[in-house]
Amino acid sequence: MTSTNETRPPAVRERHYPSDTTDAEWAVLEPLLPVPACALPTGGRPEKHPRRNVVDAIRYVNDNGCKWRAVPVDFRIPWRTVYGYFQRWRASGDLARILAELHQLVRVHDGLNPRTVAVILDSQSVKGAETVSKDTRGFDGGKLINGRKRHLAVDMRGMALAIMVTPAAPHDSIPARDQLFRLRLTHPELAIAWADSAYGGTLVDWSHSFLGITLKTVPRRKDQDGFAVLAKRWRVERAISWIMRARRNVRDYERLISHSEAHITWTFITLLVRRLTRPPRPPRTPPHAVEPLETSANKPKPIHLRKQSNTIRLAPAVLT
């Protein structure tokens, strides 16, 4: 018989929310989480709640857009504990590390190089709630939005490499310098970036001279009326639509900009983990068929072009 004072491992709850992790998703995400404090040399108390329940609670808040105090009780975790994990993993840099590792795993899963040499940049302005302070918000005169602006850098498949949130007032080319500089530090293999015309001007010369990144702009068509699918840019616009599927990202409620970036990061982590549990995505276009080698029998005859004379003929002078 076991004693009553013996500590039992916490039970994992039954999963019935759409945002809950499946067994396949948890098998991918669990090894990427930080090591518990009790397993470190410095020591610490064992964790009281299963990490899978913690991750499910964070994903529930991110996907449904509820308050932290409104975390359902069937997660069996106090809301302060869930918020504590969310804040600690963001502050320690583990959240950004998980996103970077998942990004490489998905590219290898799809048969691509784990590191990309091309990125696409774009921004999105969203309204800020009353909880957003005056110092961290601004007014976007182009979109007529008072709030914050999200700057996103994705690869050719729409997977995020860098996420940055700023007040909505500055022009896109100003925060883009900081974003490109961060990309150069974390991804030294980058060679080319595409963006809209707002990223043009002096930013093109600056990125090429100081960072060694070729920045190309994709302007709107001259006869464009309304929305139109533009080359390269549609990939980052599709990624922005993925962000808006999580209701917590529809409007910015966070007091800290770092928490806004963390919610967007959790959205992409959920997307990448689900993609790893599915079959690899096939290429968009089939490979070109190999043409047979030409033999002497069916080899076409060469075409001879008549060479024109280089002599210049002058018109006769007019007698006056």
PDB file of C-alpha atoms in Angstrom:
ATOM      1  CA  MET A   1       0.000   0.000   0.000  1.00  0.00           C
ATOM      2  CA  THR A   2       1.163   3.479  -0.794  1.00  0.00           C
ATOM      3  CA  SER A   3       1.352   6.080   1.920  1.00  0.00           C
ATOM      4  CA  THR A   4      -0.973   9.031   1.875  1.00  0.00           C
ATOM      5  CA  ASN A   5       1.963  11.456   1.933  1.00  0.00           C
ATOM      6  CA  GLU A   6       3.426  10.126  -1.320  1.00  0.00           C
ATOM      7  CA  THR A   7       3.281  12.695  -4.099  1.00  0.00           C
ATOM      8  CA  ARG A   8       1.508  11.500  -7.202  1.00  0.00           C
ATOM      9  CA  PRO A   9       2.262  12.842 -10.691  1.00  0.00           C
ATOM     10  CA  PRO A  10      -0.345  15.323 -11.895  1.00  0.00           C
ATOM     11  CA  ALA A  11      -2.962  13.894 -14.217  1.00  0.00           C
ATOM     12  CA  VAL A  12      -3.263  15.103 -17.773  1.00  0.00           C
ATOM     13  CA  ARG A  13      -6.758  16.337 -18.500  1.00  0.00           C
ATOM     14  CA  GLU A  14      -9.064  15.209 -21.278  1.00  0.00           C
ATOM     15  CA  ARG A  15      -8.755  17.306 -24.424  1.00  0.00           C
ATOM     16  CA  HIS A  16     -11.878  18.586 -26.148  1.00  0.00           C
ATOM     17  CA  TYR A  17     -11.039  22.152 -27.282  1.00  0.00           C
ATOM     18  CA  PRO A  18     -10.046  22.731 -30.929  1.00  0.00           C
ATOM     19  CA  SER A  19      -6.928  24.576 -29.759  1.00  0.00           C
ATOM     20  CA  ASP A  20      -5.660  21.625 -27.690  1.00  0.00           C
ATOM     21  CA  THR A  21      -2.526  19.808 -28.779  1.00  0.00           C
ATOM     22  CA  THR A  22      -2.874  16.361 -30.291  1.00  0.00           C
ATOM     23  CA  ASP A  23      -0.543  13.520 -29.340  1.00  0.00           C
ATOM     24  CA  ALA A  24       1.454  14.027 -32.539  1.00  0.00           C
ATOM     25  CA  GLU A  25       1.754  17.774 -31.953  1.00  0.00           C
ATOM     26  CA  TRP A  26       2.852  17.292 -28.352  1.00  0.00           C
ATOM     27  CA  ALA A  27       5.509  14.795 -29.436  1.00  0.00           C
ATOM     28  CA  VAL A  28       6.998  17.540 -31.644  1.00  0.00           C
ATOM     29  CA  LEU A  29       6.672  20.424 -29.183  1.00  0.00           C
ATOM     30  CA  GLU A  30       7.654  18.787 -25.890  1.00  0.00           C
ATOM     31  CA  PRO A  31      11.396  18.311 -26.676  1.00  0.00           C
ATOM     32  CA  LEU A  32      11.666  21.989 -27.660  1.00  0.00           C
ATOM     33  CA  LEU A  33      10.377  23.374 -24.352  1.00  0.00           C
ATOM     34  CA  PRO A  34      12.947  24.663 -21.823  1.00  0.00           C
ATOM     35  CA  VAL A  35      14.347  22.264 -19.244  1.00  0.00           C
ATOM     36  CA  PRO A  36      12.469  22.400 -15.917  1.00  0.00           C
ATOM     37  CA  ALA A  37      14.243  24.127 -13.065  1.00  0.00           C
ATOM     38  CA  CYS A  38      14.298  20.936 -10.986  1.00  0.00           C
ATOM     39  CA  ALA A  39      16.468  19.258 -13.671  1.00  0.00           C
ATOM     40  CA  LEU A  40      19.070  22.054 -13.766  1.00  0.00           C
ATOM     41  CA  PRO A  41      22.264  22.020 -11.659  1.00  0.00           C
ATOM     42  CA  THR A  42      21.032  25.067  -9.762  1.00  0.00           C
ATOM     43  CA  GLY A  43      17.990  23.108  -8.630  1.00  0.00           C
ATOM     44  CA  GLY A  44      14.382  24.078  -8.070  1.00  0.00           C
ATOM     45  CA  ARG A  45      11.008  22.735  -7.038  1.00  0.00           C
ATOM     46  CA  PRO A  46       9.295  20.183  -9.291  1.00  0.00           C
ATOM     47  CA  GLU A  47       6.577  21.617 -11.457  1.00  0.00           C
ATOM     48  CA  LYS A  48       3.107  21.086 -10.026  1.00  0.00           C
ATOM     49  CA  HIS A  49       1.113  21.162 -13.268  1.00  0.00           C
ATOM     50  CA  PRO A  50       1.714  19.187 -16.488  1.00  0.00           C
ATOM     51  CA  ARG A  51       3.294  21.283 -19.184  1.00  0.00           C
ATOM     52  CA  ARG A  52       0.873  20.011 -21.768  1.00  0.00           C
ATOM     53  CA  ASN A  53      -1.977  21.567 -19.810  1.00  0.00           C
ATOM     54  CA  VAL A  54      -0.005  24.824 -19.612  1.00  0.00           C
ATOM     55  CA  VAL A  55       0.592  24.893 -23.368  1.00  0.00           C
ATOM     56  CA  ASP A  56      -3.068  24.083 -24.057  1.00  0.00           C
ATOM     57  CA  ALA A  57      -4.179  26.934 -21.798  1.00  0.00           C
ATOM     58  CA  ILE A  58      -1.863  29.428 -23.523  1.00  0.00           C
ATOM     59  CA  ARG A  59      -3.074  28.296 -26.932  1.00  0.00           C
ATOM     60  CA  TYR A  60      -6.688  28.583 -25.748  1.00  0.00           C
ATOM     61  CA  VAL A  61      -6.196  32.231 -24.728  1.00  0.00           C
ATOM     62  CA  ASN A  62      -4.382  32.997 -27.982  1.00  0.00           C
ATOM     63  CA  ASP A  63      -6.922  31.279 -30.220  1.00  0.00           C
ATOM     64  CA  ASN A  64     -10.143  32.399 -28.517  1.00  0.00           C
ATOM     65  CA  GLY A  65      -9.056  35.878 -27.435  1.00  0.00           C
ATOM     66  CA  CYS A  66     -10.304  35.639 -23.845  1.00  0.00           C
ATOM     67  CA  LYS A  67      -8.773  37.323 -20.799  1.00  0.00           C
ATOM     68  CA  TRP A  68      -6.179  35.549 -18.700  1.00  0.00           C
ATOM     69  CA  ARG A  69      -8.616  35.547 -15.791  1.00  0.00           C
ATOM     70  CA  ALA A  70     -11.154  33.750 -18.015  1.00  0.00           C
ATOM     71  CA  VAL A  71      -9.047  30.598 -18.504  1.00  0.00           C
ATOM     72  CA  PRO A  72     -11.503  27.687 -18.071  1.00  0.00           C
ATOM     73  CA  VAL A  73     -11.234  25.754 -14.833  1.00  0.00           C
ATOM     74  CA  ASP A  74     -11.083  22.411 -16.631  1.00  0.00           C
ATOM     75  CA  PHE A  75      -7.433  23.141 -17.455  1.00  0.00           C
ATOM     76  CA  ARG A  76      -6.839  22.551 -13.720  1.00  0.00           C
ATOM     77  CA  ILE A  77      -4.316  25.391 -13.572  1.00  0.00           C
ATOM     78  CA  PRO A  78      -4.737  28.838 -11.952  1.00  0.00           C
ATOM     79  CA  TRP A  79      -4.684  31.626 -14.485  1.00  0.00           C
ATOM     80  CA  ARG A  80      -1.735  33.292 -12.717  1.00  0.00           C
ATOM     81  CA  THR A  81       0.333  30.155 -13.275  1.00  0.00           C
ATOM     82  CA  VAL A  82      -0.521  30.081 -16.991  1.00  0.00           C
ATOM     83  CA  TYR A  83       0.355  33.765 -17.340  1.00  0.00           C
ATOM     84  CA  GLY A  84       3.590  33.155 -15.422  1.00  0.00           C
ATOM     85  CA  TYR A  85       4.725  30.493 -17.898  1.00  0.00           C
ATOM     86  CA  PHE A  86       3.755  32.748 -20.805  1.00  0.00           C
ATOM     87  CA  GLN A  87       5.805  35.617 -19.402  1.00  0.00           C
ATOM     88  CA  ARG A  88       8.879  33.601 -18.348  1.00  0.00           C
ATOM     89  CA  TRP A  89       9.236  31.744 -21.649  1.00  0.00           C
ATOM     90  CA  ARG A  90       8.973  35.053 -23.488  1.00  0.00           C
ATOM     91  CA  ALA A  91      11.481  36.889 -21.286  1.00  0.00           C
ATOM     92  CA  SER A  92      14.059  34.059 -21.373  1.00  0.00           C
ATOM     93  CA  GLY A  93      14.102  33.951 -25.182  1.00  0.00           C
ATOM     94  CA  ASP A  94      12.881  30.342 -25.282  1.00  0.00           C
ATOM     95  CA  LEU A  95       9.815  31.341 -27.296  1.00  0.00           C
ATOM     96  CA  ALA A  96      11.905  32.853 -30.094  1.00  0.00           C
ATOM     97  CA  ARG A  97      14.211  29.827 -30.019  1.00  0.00           C
ATOM     98  CA  ILE A  98      11.279  27.413 -30.378  1.00  0.00           C
ATOM     99  CA  LEU A  99       9.981  29.356 -33.384  1.00  0.00           C
ATOM    100  CA  ALA A 100      13.409  29.313 -35.057  1.00  0.00           C
ATOM    101  CA  GLU A 101      13.868  25.568 -34.516  1.00  0.00           C
ATOM    102  CA  LEU A 102      10.366  24.787 -35.763  1.00  0.00           C
ATOM    103  CA  HIS A 103      10.992  26.911 -38.847  1.00  0.00           C
ATOM    104  CA  GLN A 104      14.029  24.811 -39.761  1.00  0.00           C
ATOM    105  CA  LEU A 105      12.209  21.542 -39.021  1.00  0.00           C
ATOM    106  CA  VAL A 106       9.310  22.470 -41.300  1.00  0.00           C
ATOM    107  CA  ARG A 107      11.627  23.383 -44.162  1.00  0.00           C
ATOM    108  CA  VAL A 108      13.473  20.070 -43.838  1.00  0.00           C
ATOM    109  CA  HIS A 109      10.096  18.316 -43.600  1.00  0.00           C
ATOM    110  CA  ASP A 110       9.088  19.871 -46.941  1.00  0.00           C
ATOM    111  CA  GLY A 111      12.385  18.893 -48.570  1.00  0.00           C
ATOM    112  CA  LEU A 112      13.928  22.375 -48.514  1.00  0.00           C
ATOM    113  CA  ASN A 113      17.144  23.806 -47.176  1.00  0.00           C
ATOM    114  CA  PRO A 114      16.749  24.506 -43.436  1.00  0.00           C
ATOM    115  CA  ARG A 115      17.933  28.085 -43.979  1.00  0.00           C
ATOM    116  CA  THR A 116      16.452  30.467 -46.511  1.00  0.00           C
ATOM    117  CA  VAL A 117      18.252  33.160 -48.491  1.00  0.00           C
ATOM    118  CA  ALA A 118      15.135  35.166 -49.427  1.00  0.00           C
ATOM    119  CA  VAL A 119      12.552  36.937 -47.248  1.00  0.00           C
ATOM    120  CA  ILE A 120       9.464  39.077 -47.832  1.00  0.00           C
ATOM    121  CA  LEU A 121       8.658  42.086 -45.643  1.00  0.00           C
ATOM    122  CA  ASP A 122       5.370  43.784 -44.858  1.00  0.00           C
ATOM    123  CA  SER A 123       3.536  45.510 -42.007  1.00  0.00           C
ATOM    124  CA  GLN A 124       0.028  45.566 -40.564  1.00  0.00           C
ATOM    125  CA  SER A 125      -1.576  48.292 -38.461  1.00  0.00           C
ATOM    126  CA  VAL A 126      -4.086  47.201 -35.806  1.00  0.00           C
ATOM    127  CA  LYS A 127      -6.198  49.182 -33.370  1.00  0.00           C
ATOM    128  CA  GLY A 128      -5.055  49.386 -29.782  1.00  0.00           C
ATOM    129  CA  ALA A 129      -7.380  48.915 -26.831  1.00  0.00           C
ATOM    130  CA  GLU A 130      -7.536  51.251 -23.851  1.00  0.00           C
ATOM    131  CA  THR A 131      -4.967  49.062 -22.092  1.00  0.00           C
ATOM    132  CA  VAL A 132      -2.298  50.147 -24.639  1.00  0.00           C
ATOM    133  CA  SER A 133      -0.399  53.113 -23.199  1.00  0.00           C
ATOM    134  CA  LYS A 134       0.196  56.358 -25.038  1.00  0.00           C
ATOM    135  CA  ASP A 135       3.951  55.769 -25.191  1.00  0.00           C
ATOM    136  CA  THR A 136       3.567  52.475 -27.075  1.00  0.00           C
ATOM    137  CA  ARG A 137       0.905  53.472 -29.587  1.00  0.00           C
ATOM    138  CA  GLY A 138       0.643  55.901 -32.491  1.00  0.00           C
ATOM    139  CA  PHE A 139      -1.558  57.045 -35.362  1.00  0.00           C
ATOM    140  CA  ASP A 140      -1.076  55.614 -38.831  1.00  0.00           C
ATOM    141  CA  GLY A 141      -2.086  58.396 -41.216  1.00  0.00           C
ATOM    142  CA  GLY A 142      -2.222  56.082 -44.224  1.00  0.00           C
ATOM    143  CA  LYS A 143      -4.581  53.525 -42.677  1.00  0.00           C
ATOM    144  CA  LEU A 144      -6.237  55.967 -40.219  1.00  0.00           C
ATOM    145  CA  ILE A 145      -5.615  53.571 -37.333  1.00  0.00           C
ATOM    146  CA  ASN A 146      -4.623  54.497 -33.790  1.00  0.00           C
ATOM    147  CA  GLY A 147      -2.675  51.621 -32.306  1.00  0.00           C
ATOM    148  CA  ARG A 148       0.373  49.530 -33.116  1.00  0.00           C
ATOM    149  CA  LYS A 149       2.053  48.208 -36.232  1.00  0.00           C
ATOM    150  CA  ARG A 150       3.296  44.659 -36.776  1.00  0.00           C
ATOM    151  CA  HIS A 151       6.352  44.130 -38.952  1.00  0.00           C
ATOM    152  CA  LEU A 152       6.668  40.652 -40.382  1.00  0.00           C
ATOM    153  CA  ALA A 153       9.439  38.889 -42.315  1.00  0.00           C
ATOM    154  CA  VAL A 154       8.569  35.513 -43.868  1.00  0.00           C
ATOM    155  CA  ASP A 155      10.233  33.061 -46.223  1.00  0.00           C
ATOM    156  CA  MET A 156       8.892  31.928 -49.585  1.00  0.00           C
ATOM    157  CA  ARG A 157       6.393  29.596 -47.867  1.00  0.00           C
ATOM    158  CA  GLY A 158       4.982  32.244 -45.561  1.00  0.00           C
ATOM    159  CA  MET A 159       6.672  31.026 -42.368  1.00  0.00           C
ATOM    160  CA  ALA A 160       7.812  33.789 -40.030  1.00  0.00           C
ATOM    161  CA  LEU A 161      11.484  34.505 -39.460  1.00  0.00           C
ATOM    162  CA  ALA A 162      11.215  37.780 -37.548  1.00  0.00           C
ATOM    163  CA  ILE A 163       8.325  39.447 -35.702  1.00  0.00           C
ATOM    164  CA  MET A 164       8.491  43.030 -34.463  1.00  0.00           C
ATOM    165  CA  VAL A 165       5.788  45.321 -33.041  1.00  0.00           C
ATOM    166  CA  THR A 166       6.130  49.121 -32.897  1.00  0.00           C
ATOM    167  CA  PRO A 167       3.826  52.135 -32.533  1.00  0.00           C
ATOM    168  CA  ALA A 168       1.830  52.741 -35.691  1.00  0.00           C
ATOM    169  CA  ALA A 169       3.080  56.299 -36.298  1.00  0.00           C
ATOM    170  CA  PRO A 170       6.566  55.781 -37.872  1.00  0.00           C
ATOM    171  CA  HIS A 171       6.878  55.151 -41.582  1.00  0.00           C
ATOM    172  CA  ASP A 172       7.566  51.544 -42.589  1.00  0.00           C
ATOM    173  CA  SER A 173      11.092  52.353 -43.766  1.00  0.00           C
ATOM    174  CA  ILE A 174      12.175  53.518 -40.275  1.00  0.00           C
ATOM    175  CA  PRO A 175      11.484  50.320 -38.262  1.00  0.00           C
ATOM    176  CA  ALA A 176      12.569  48.283 -41.289  1.00  0.00           C
ATOM    177  CA  ARG A 177      16.203  49.187 -40.606  1.00  0.00           C
ATOM    178  CA  ASP A 178      16.015  47.631 -37.174  1.00  0.00           C
ATOM    179  CA  GLN A 179      14.201  44.609 -38.570  1.00  0.00           C
ATOM    180  CA  LEU A 180      16.727  44.048 -41.356  1.00  0.00           C
ATOM    181  CA  PHE A 181      19.593  44.452 -38.888  1.00  0.00           C
ATOM    182  CA  ARG A 182      18.083  41.771 -36.635  1.00  0.00           C
ATOM    183  CA  LEU A 183      17.634  39.492 -39.633  1.00  0.00           C
ATOM    184  CA  ARG A 184      21.273  39.935 -40.590  1.00  0.00           C
ATOM    185  CA  LEU A 185      22.386  38.952 -37.068  1.00  0.00           C
ATOM    186  CA  THR A 186      20.121  35.901 -36.721  1.00  0.00           C
ATOM    187  CA  HIS A 187      20.177  34.790 -40.376  1.00  0.00           C
ATOM    188  CA  PRO A 188      23.556  35.690 -41.922  1.00  0.00           C
ATOM    189  CA  GLU A 189      22.727  33.661 -45.023  1.00  0.00           C
ATOM    190  CA  LEU A 190      20.077  36.129 -46.235  1.00  0.00           C
ATOM    191  CA  ALA A 191      20.810  37.663 -49.618  1.00  0.00           C
ATOM    192  CA  ILE A 192      17.593  39.202 -50.974  1.00  0.00           C
ATOM    193  CA  ALA A 193      14.378  40.708 -49.615  1.00  0.00           C
ATOM    194  CA  TRP A 194      11.161  41.808 -51.313  1.00  0.00           C
ATOM    195  CA  ALA A 195       8.763  44.457 -50.036  1.00  0.00           C
ATOM    196  CA  ASP A 196       6.267  47.047 -51.211  1.00  0.00           C
ATOM    197  CA  SER A 197       7.102  50.546 -52.396  1.00  0.00           C
ATOM    198  CA  ALA A 198       7.011  51.933 -48.827  1.00  0.00           C
ATOM    199  CA  TYR A 199      10.354  50.210 -48.202  1.00  0.00           C
ATOM    200  CA  GLY A 200      12.025  51.907 -51.182  1.00  0.00           C
ATOM    201  CA  GLY A 201      14.163  55.016 -51.363  1.00  0.00           C
ATOM    202  CA  THR A 202      17.266  55.293 -49.210  1.00  0.00           C
ATOM    203  CA  LEU A 203      16.504  52.002 -47.462  1.00  0.00           C
ATOM    204  CA  VAL A 204      17.475  50.077 -50.611  1.00  0.00           C
ATOM    205  CA  ASP A 205      20.966  51.614 -50.715  1.00  0.00           C
ATOM    206  CA  TRP A 206      21.395  51.321 -46.938  1.00  0.00           C
ATOM    207  CA  SER A 207      20.540  47.619 -46.802  1.00  0.00           C
ATOM    208  CA  HIS A 208      22.898  46.862 -49.697  1.00  0.00           C
ATOM    209  CA  SER A 209      25.800  48.940 -48.388  1.00  0.00           C
ATOM    210  CA  PHE A 210      25.705  48.153 -44.660  1.00  0.00           C
ATOM    211  CA  LEU A 211      23.998  44.737 -44.508  1.00  0.00           C
ATOM    212  CA  GLY A 212      24.766  43.176 -47.878  1.00  0.00           C
ATOM    213  CA  ILE A 213      21.059  42.452 -48.486  1.00  0.00           C
ATOM    214  CA  THR A 214      19.516  43.237 -51.873  1.00  0.00           C
ATOM    215  CA  LEU A 215      16.159  44.898 -51.230  1.00  0.00           C
ATOM    216  CA  LYS A 216      13.722  44.908 -54.158  1.00  0.00           C
ATOM    217  CA  THR A 217      10.357  46.648 -54.168  1.00  0.00           C
ATOM    218  CA  VAL A 218       7.221  45.245 -55.812  1.00  0.00           C
ATOM    219  CA  PRO A 219       5.014  48.267 -56.633  1.00  0.00           C
ATOM    220  CA  ARG A 220       1.322  48.239 -57.397  1.00  0.00           C
ATOM    221  CA  ARG A 221       0.197  47.950 -60.974  1.00  0.00           C
ATOM    222  CA  LYS A 222      -0.568  51.170 -62.773  1.00  0.00           C
ATOM    223  CA  ASP A 223      -4.050  49.988 -63.758  1.00  0.00           C
ATOM    224  CA  GLN A 224      -4.788  48.301 -60.419  1.00  0.00           C
ATOM    225  CA  ASP A 225      -8.189  49.070 -58.904  1.00  0.00           C
ATOM    226  CA  GLY A 226      -8.704  47.497 -55.497  1.00  0.00           C
ATOM    227  CA  PHE A 227      -6.999  44.322 -54.344  1.00  0.00           C
ATOM    228  CA  ALA A 228      -4.767  42.365 -56.712  1.00  0.00           C
ATOM    229  CA  VAL A 229      -2.365  39.485 -56.195  1.00  0.00           C
ATOM    230  CA  LEU A 230       1.166  40.818 -56.612  1.00  0.00           C
ATOM    231  CA  ALA A 231       4.283  38.747 -57.108  1.00  0.00           C
ATOM    232  CA  LYS A 232       6.093  37.757 -53.898  1.00  0.00           C
ATOM    233  CA  ARG A 233       3.984  40.111 -51.750  1.00  0.00           C
ATOM    234  CA  TRP A 234       0.984  37.791 -51.611  1.00  0.00           C
ATOM    235  CA  ARG A 235       2.994  35.354 -49.481  1.00  0.00           C
ATOM    236  CA  VAL A 236       3.463  37.747 -46.587  1.00  0.00           C
ATOM    237  CA  GLU A 237      -0.121  39.016 -46.939  1.00  0.00           C
ATOM    238  CA  ARG A 238      -1.307  35.425 -46.584  1.00  0.00           C
ATOM    239  CA  ALA A 239       0.825  35.087 -43.444  1.00  0.00           C
ATOM    240  CA  ILE A 240      -0.855  38.186 -42.014  1.00  0.00           C
ATOM    241  CA  SER A 241      -4.237  36.552 -42.620  1.00  0.00           C
ATOM    242  CA  TRP A 242      -3.018  33.531 -40.640  1.00  0.00           C
ATOM    243  CA  ILE A 243      -2.275  35.842 -37.714  1.00  0.00           C
ATOM    244  CA  MET A 244      -5.826  37.192 -37.746  1.00  0.00           C
ATOM    245  CA  ARG A 245      -7.282  33.703 -37.354  1.00  0.00           C
ATOM    246  CA  ALA A 246      -6.207  33.847 -33.703  1.00  0.00           C
ATOM    247  CA  ARG A 247      -8.733  36.204 -32.106  1.00  0.00           C
ATOM    248  CA  ARG A 248      -6.247  37.538 -29.584  1.00  0.00           C
ATOM    249  CA  ASN A 249      -4.425  39.189 -32.523  1.00  0.00           C
ATOM    250  CA  VAL A 250      -7.478  40.882 -34.043  1.00  0.00           C
ATOM    251  CA  ARG A 251      -6.901  43.827 -31.711  1.00  0.00           C
ATOM    252  CA  ASP A 252      -3.924  44.718 -29.533  1.00  0.00           C
ATOM    253  CA  TYR A 253      -4.779  44.485 -25.831  1.00  0.00           C
ATOM    254  CA  GLU A 254      -1.268  44.060 -24.407  1.00  0.00           C
ATOM    255  CA  ARG A 255       0.322  46.644 -22.166  1.00  0.00           C
ATOM    256  CA  LEU A 256       3.802  45.533 -23.226  1.00  0.00           C
ATOM    257  CA  ILE A 257       4.956  45.362 -26.826  1.00  0.00           C
ATOM    258  CA  SER A 258       6.900  42.196 -26.030  1.00  0.00           C
ATOM    259  CA  HIS A 259       3.662  40.452 -25.068  1.00  0.00           C
ATOM    260  CA  SER A 260       2.112  41.415 -28.408  1.00  0.00           C
ATOM    261  CA  GLU A 261       5.077  39.827 -30.165  1.00  0.00           C
ATOM    262  CA  ALA A 262       4.705  36.736 -27.962  1.00  0.00           C
ATOM    263  CA  HIS A 263       1.063  36.209 -28.961  1.00  0.00           C
ATOM    264  CA  ILE A 264       1.979  36.410 -32.658  1.00  0.00           C
ATOM    265  CA  THR A 265       4.847  33.986 -32.025  1.00  0.00           C
ATOM    266  CA  TRP A 266       2.493  31.495 -30.378  1.00  0.00           C
ATOM    267  CA  THR A 267       0.220  31.732 -33.418  1.00  0.00           C
ATOM    268  CA  PHE A 268       3.055  30.736 -35.742  1.00  0.00           C
ATOM    269  CA  ILE A 269       4.258  28.027 -33.344  1.00  0.00           C
ATOM    270  CA  THR A 270       0.801  26.443 -33.461  1.00  0.00           C
ATOM    271  CA  LEU A 271       0.783  26.686 -37.256  1.00  0.00           C
ATOM    272  CA  LEU A 272       4.252  25.140 -37.685  1.00  0.00           C
ATOM    273  CA  VAL A 273       3.611  22.310 -35.230  1.00  0.00           C
ATOM    274  CA  ARG A 274       0.442  21.351 -37.080  1.00  0.00           C
ATOM    275  CA  ARG A 275       2.284  21.460 -40.380  1.00  0.00           C
ATOM    276  CA  LEU A 276       4.926  19.057 -39.048  1.00  0.00           C
ATOM    277  CA  THR A 277       2.240  16.491 -38.236  1.00  0.00           C
ATOM    278  CA  ARG A 278       0.906  16.487 -41.801  1.00  0.00           C
ATOM    279  CA  PRO A 279       2.396  15.083 -45.033  1.00  0.00           C
ATOM    280  CA  PRO A 280       5.019  17.274 -46.721  1.00  0.00           C
ATOM    281  CA  ARG A 281       3.674  19.986 -48.965  1.00  0.00           C
ATOM    282  CA  PRO A 282       4.364  19.258 -52.647  1.00  0.00           C
ATOM    283  CA  PRO A 283       5.982  21.925 -54.826  1.00  0.00           C
ATOM    284  CA  ARG A 284       3.575  24.399 -56.414  1.00  0.00           C
ATOM    285  CA  THR A 285       4.773  23.633 -59.954  1.00  0.00           C
ATOM    286  CA  PRO A 286       5.795  20.197 -61.292  1.00  0.00           C
ATOM    287  CA  PRO A 287       9.385  19.789 -62.477  1.00  0.00           C
ATOM    288  CA  HIS A 288      10.077  20.365 -66.149  1.00  0.00           C
ATOM    289  CA  ALA A 289      10.170  17.281 -68.355  1.00  0.00           C
ATOM    290  CA  VAL A 290      13.600  16.302 -69.611  1.00  0.00           C
ATOM    291  CA  GLU A 291      13.829  16.813 -73.355  1.00  0.00           C
ATOM    292  CA  PRO A 292      15.511  14.037 -75.417  1.00  0.00           C
ATOM    293  CA  LEU A 293      18.922  14.682 -76.849  1.00  0.00           C
ATOM    294  CA  GLU A 294      18.992  15.729 -80.487  1.00  0.00           C
ATOM    295  CA  THR A 295      20.545  13.251 -82.899  1.00  0.00           C
ATOM    296  CA  SER A 296      22.012  13.876 -86.317  1.00  0.00           C
ATOM    297  CA  ALA A 297      18.887  12.427 -87.993  1.00  0.00           C
ATOM    298  CA  ASN A 298      16.342  14.825 -86.487  1.00  0.00           C
ATOM    299  CA  LYS A 299      18.662  17.726 -85.892  1.00  0.00           C
ATOM    300  CA  PRO A 300      17.201  20.863 -87.520  1.00  0.00           C
ATOM    301  CA  LYS A 301      19.170  22.644 -90.191  1.00  0.00           C
ATOM    302  CA  PRO A 302      20.919  25.830 -89.113  1.00  0.00           C
ATOM    303  CA  ILE A 303      19.393  29.131 -90.171  1.00  0.00           C
ATOM    304  CA  HIS A 304      21.734  31.483 -92.044  1.00  0.00           C
ATOM    305  CA  LEU A 305      21.093  35.173 -91.577  1.00  0.00           C
ATOM    306  CA  ARG A 306      22.072  37.602 -94.286  1.00  0.00           C
ATOM    307  CA  LYS A 307      24.782  39.894 -93.048  1.00  0.00           C
ATOM    308  CA  GLN A 308      24.115  43.535 -93.721  1.00  0.00           C
ATOM    309  CA  SER A 309      26.835  45.853 -94.947  1.00  0.00           C
ATOM    310  CA  ASN A 310      28.282  48.369 -92.519  1.00  0.00           C
ATOM    311  CA  THR A 311      28.878  50.935 -95.265  1.00  0.00           C
ATOM    312  CA  ILE A 312      27.288  54.299 -94.574  1.00  0.00           C
ATOM    313  CA  ARG A 313      25.902  56.086 -97.630  1.00  0.00           C
ATOM    314  CA  LEU A 314      25.741  59.835 -97.575  1.00  0.00           C
ATOM    315  CA  ALA A 315      23.047  61.790 -99.367  1.00  0.00           C
ATOM    316  CA  PRO A 316      24.289  64.049-102.220  1.00  0.00           C
ATOM    317  CA  ALA A 317      24.769  67.646-101.321  1.00  0.00           C
ATOM    318  CA  VAL A 318      22.106  70.031-102.510  1.00  0.00           C
ATOM    319  CA  LEU A 319      23.413  72.688-104.901  1.00  0.00           C
ATOM    320  CA  THR A 320      22.351  76.213-104.061  1.00  0.00           C
TER     321      THR A 320
END
